Amino acid sequence: MEPIRDSLKKYMGETGWEKRLNKARESLFQDERIRSWLDHHRDELADGAIEQGMAELYEYKNSTVGCHACTSLNACQNPMPGYQPELYVHLGQIHMRYQPCPSKIASEQEQKHKKLIQSMYVSEEFKKASFEQVELDDEDNTRGTAVIQAITFANEIEPKKEGKGLYLHGMFGVGKTYIAASIQNTLANRKISSLLVYAPEFFREMRQSVADGTVSEKLDAVKAVPVLILDDLGAETMSAWIRDDVLGVILQYRMTEKLPTVFTSNWDLDELEGHLAFSQKNGEERLKAKRLMERIRPMTTAVYVSGRNRRHE
């Protein structure tokens, strides 16, 4: 009787399996990600580990479908949407596991923020905001310069490495919030999580949170987000508690951790300092206002946004 190994080899040769298998192996080891991973971990692998780990290598190759060109979680083409494979070495052998991708992590963070922070901007207008739709004025170079600074920030900022944000200021209705929303959407395309909140409503929400005991939880969520966007700072009625124990705590943490913050305001920085110096109960407190401004001035680039009031058009 012919040995089973010889029969199998003969069958594979006659049916072309061996040729297809060799072609698949060749394609596998031509994959740049596979080659790079093997080169990096070769010293950690035991003898024969690559042959024994072929199934993991194949699954890794076939389970990463277009992650490099991913536009959103909804467009994920992976077999497990929202998860991407990761190769690792354990006891000298090749193993693979699935980890949440940046888009899924950002989506889960956004859902968590929505449940926790009611003052988030979630309108369809701001979800679709884009720098391509920002109106420019041929006769006003100041506005164009402001947009360029915002685009540069959105495309180049690296939280934890560079903590300097933007302070967008200008008159009512010139589009500061729309520019801020465009920053947020550009960051989302870069897989960088951000949070856009309406400052006056957020501060009211924080006061109400004292009763339900969620102050610390909300503070932690806001202060630790990679990029925080506080819209319309200065429009709120300021209190010493909001200034010192909410805004001050948030900005101190973000400055220490190099997490950039984007502000929009009708006030310039000097006018904002005057606003922060006055609280309802304590009157004027210039020193405390200056202390807070030391967490805003050095950590932002002031950008004047000019233009006509578009709200009445």
C-alpha atoms as one frame of an Amber mdcrd trajectory, in Angstrom:
protein
   0.000   0.000   0.000   1.281   3.484  -0.881   2.220   5.542   2.225  -0.371
   8.231   3.046   2.280  10.969   2.836   3.190   9.971  -0.712  -0.453   9.741
  -1.700  -1.170  13.174  -0.282   1.851  14.673  -2.046   0.791  13.060  -5.320
  -2.788  14.331  -4.902  -1.637  17.852  -4.126   0.585  17.826  -7.187  -2.134
  16.545  -9.478  -4.754  19.004  -8.290  -2.467  22.037  -8.193  -2.875  22.503
  -4.432   0.837  22.583  -3.848   1.311  25.277  -6.470  -1.536  27.354  -4.990
  -0.175  26.860  -1.484   3.290  28.017  -2.514   1.781  31.028  -4.252  -0.181
  31.909  -1.099   2.956  31.595   1.021   4.886  33.781  -1.400   2.141  36.421
  -1.289   2.087  36.275   2.505   5.792  36.957   2.883   5.631  39.741   0.318
   3.178  41.627   2.528   5.086  44.614   3.887   3.405  44.465   7.316   4.201
  40.750   7.725   7.826  41.220   6.680   8.253  44.238   8.945   6.761  42.413
  11.945   8.879  39.310  11.383  12.046  41.363  10.981  11.318  43.230  14.192
  10.500  40.122  16.259  12.732  37.483  14.642  15.099  37.326  17.629  12.160
  36.582  19.942  10.850  33.635  17.899  11.712  30.021  18.657  12.947  27.645
  15.953  10.069  26.661  13.686   7.791  29.386  15.095   7.118  30.929  11.677
   5.947  27.605  10.198   3.829  26.887  13.251   2.378  30.390  13.179   1.341
  30.426   9.510  -2.362  30.308  10.381  -2.001  33.407  12.574  -0.026  35.215
   9.875  -2.650  34.409   7.247  -5.490  35.535   9.504  -3.664  38.763  10.332
  -3.156  39.523   6.639  -6.759  38.745   5.686  -8.370  40.460   8.681  -6.899
  43.888   8.014  -8.940  45.229   5.114  -8.101  48.820   4.284  -7.378  50.004
   7.838  -4.810  52.422   6.409  -7.527  54.156   4.362 -10.365  53.908   6.893
 -12.687  56.921   6.903 -15.107  55.962   9.672 -16.271  53.116  11.865 -19.380
  52.688   9.694 -17.168  52.104   6.647 -15.051  49.416   8.343 -14.449  46.429
   6.043 -12.783  44.152   8.583 -14.461  40.817   9.441 -14.894  42.170  12.968
 -15.953  45.816  12.402 -14.180  48.156  14.770 -11.454  45.684  15.666  -8.029
  45.270  14.127  -5.699  42.272  14.491  -2.436  42.473  16.388   0.414  39.974
  16.226   2.460  39.303  19.350   5.040  36.814  20.627   4.342  34.573  23.618
   6.815  31.902  24.735   8.601  32.176  21.414   5.482  31.484  19.325   3.383
  33.730  17.065  -0.063  34.627  18.369  -2.775  37.017  17.250  -5.469  38.952
  19.087  -8.065  41.551  18.170  -7.954  45.047  19.655 -10.429  47.946  19.279
  -9.267  50.270  16.521  -8.857  54.051  17.054 -12.203  54.714  15.321 -14.067
  52.360  17.658 -12.336  53.783  20.727 -13.230  57.330  19.610 -16.839  56.284
  18.949 -17.167  54.698  22.385 -15.660  57.781  24.006 -18.102  60.001  22.135
 -21.073  57.892  23.279 -19.795  58.028  26.848 -19.396  61.800  26.621 -22.895
  62.214  25.187 -24.387  60.357  28.136 -22.311  62.320  30.626 -21.959  65.815
  29.141 -25.241  67.280  27.952 -23.622  70.502  26.726 -21.825  68.785  23.840
 -22.527  70.069  20.355 -24.179  67.273  18.376 -26.152  69.198  15.726 -26.061
  67.965  12.126 -24.657  71.330  11.033 -21.524  70.866  13.107 -21.173  67.159
  12.276 -20.798  68.222   8.637 -18.609  71.275   9.272 -15.638  71.458   6.927
 -12.907  73.991   6.221 -13.885  73.726   2.565 -17.217  75.361   3.458 -15.764
  78.217   5.512 -16.457  81.479   3.722 -13.471  83.689   3.022 -13.359  87.363
   2.170 -11.152  88.430  -0.726 -10.869  91.877   0.807 -10.010  90.627   4.301
  -6.714  88.750   4.629  -7.172  88.577   8.406  -9.965  86.033   8.080  -7.985
  83.901   5.646  -5.005  83.929   7.982  -7.218  82.764  10.862  -8.570  79.868
   8.807  -5.061  78.825   7.772  -3.966  78.790  11.427  -6.972  76.640  12.322
  -6.294  74.217   9.447  -2.629  73.958  10.415  -3.539  73.231  14.034  -6.126
  70.594  13.083  -3.733  68.770  10.763  -0.522  68.983  12.772  -1.318  69.018
  16.492  -0.092  65.984  18.448  -1.679  65.812  21.923   0.729  64.791  24.690
   3.628  66.042  22.553   2.446  69.592  21.878  -0.076  71.180  24.223  -0.525
  74.596  22.633  -4.061  75.295  21.452  -5.914  78.182  19.833  -7.878  81.133
  21.191 -10.350  82.125  18.454 -11.893  85.510  19.212 -14.050  87.930  17.286
 -17.468  89.514  17.053 -20.819  87.707  17.110 -21.733  85.540  14.137 -18.408
  85.542  12.282 -18.187  81.741  12.275 -15.890  80.946  15.197 -17.942  77.928
  16.261 -18.115  76.608  12.710 -14.319  76.842  12.443 -14.023  75.039  15.793
 -16.347  72.279  14.541 -14.234  71.998  11.386 -11.193  71.508  13.606 -13.023
  68.740  15.453 -14.014  66.924  12.255 -10.477  67.160  10.872  -9.151  65.702
  14.123 -11.689  62.866  13.837 -10.313  62.024  10.391  -6.886  61.796  12.027
  -8.332  59.443  14.695  -7.769  62.059  17.422 -10.587  62.261  19.965 -11.965
  65.683  20.865 -14.881  67.237  22.717 -16.737  70.394  21.678 -18.857  71.891
  24.445 -20.784  75.121  24.807 -19.052  76.730  27.785 -22.014  78.607  29.387
 -24.204  75.491  29.291 -21.348  73.292  30.504 -20.751  75.522  33.523 -24.491
  75.490  34.351 -24.412  71.719  34.019 -21.476  71.505  36.412 -23.365  73.521
  39.037 -26.341  71.160  38.697 -24.022  68.146  38.984 -23.246  69.003  42.598
 -26.684  67.641  43.536 -26.306  64.283  41.735 -22.643  63.793  42.668 -21.265
  63.637  39.105 -18.929  66.654  39.321 -15.729  64.610  39.569 -16.774  62.229
  36.813 -17.563  65.076  34.416 -14.407  66.944  35.328 -12.307  63.844  34.638
 -13.944  63.304  31.235 -13.440  66.893  30.103  -9.968  67.509  31.446  -8.505
  64.304  29.976  -9.903  64.418  26.419  -7.030  64.724  23.883  -8.375  67.981
  22.426 -10.951  70.082  24.277 -12.923  72.803  22.496 -14.649  75.311  24.785
 -17.057  77.387  22.756 -18.189  80.896  23.711 -16.034  81.299  26.814 -16.935
  84.580  28.495 -20.665  84.404  27.721 -21.380  82.739  31.065 -22.161  84.355
  34.394 -18.912  83.736  36.243 -18.685  82.455  39.803 -15.562  81.878  41.883
 -16.299  78.132  42.058 -16.610  77.764  38.279 -13.478  79.841  37.688 -11.233
  78.262  40.310 -12.573  74.739  40.896 -13.896  73.858  37.446 -12.163  75.848
  34.718  -8.952  76.244  36.713  -8.736  72.521  37.500  -9.420  71.536  33.886
  -6.831  73.903  32.427  -4.173  73.083  35.027  -4.434  69.380  34.209  -4.382
  69.997  30.471  -1.363  72.275  30.699   0.554  69.689  32.755  -0.351  66.814
  30.430   0.252  68.802  27.205  -3.336  68.429  26.042  -4.320  71.290  23.702
  -7.437  73.366  24.264  -9.268  75.446  21.673 -11.367  78.375  22.888 -13.831
  80.579  21.062 -14.880  83.882  22.586 -16.236  87.332  21.811 -13.558  88.720
  24.133  -9.882  89.144  23.358  -7.481  87.873  26.041  -7.311  91.155  27.965
 -11.099  91.477  27.979 -11.430  87.845  29.080  -9.157  88.517  32.042 -11.437
  91.341  33.093 -14.450  89.055  32.807 -12.787  86.322  34.883 -11.804  88.810
  37.585 -15.413  89.473  38.557 -17.632  86.924  40.285 -21.171  87.407  41.569
 -20.473  86.847  45.258 -16.827  87.819  45.662 -16.689  90.904  43.466 -13.404
  91.692  41.771 -10.528  89.210  42.197  -7.769  90.299  39.831  -5.082  87.965
  41.171  -7.203  84.854  40.685  -8.078  85.957  37.172  -4.394  86.460  36.358
  -3.600  83.015  37.742  -6.161  81.454  35.409  -4.940  83.485  32.447  -1.497
  81.971  33.035  -3.095  78.696  31.987  -4.589  80.268  28.857  -2.148  82.836
  27.451   1.009  80.667  27.231  -0.954  77.606  26.104  -2.799  79.166  23.157
  -2.178  81.180  20.041  -4.604  84.089  19.879  -6.360  84.167  16.500  -8.658
  87.019  15.520 -11.589  85.894  13.346 -12.990  88.775  11.349 -15.983  89.008
   9.032 -19.604  90.040   8.889 -22.336  88.706  11.150 -23.697  85.713   9.215
 -26.471  84.910  11.670 -28.783  87.556  10.236 -28.379  86.559   6.570
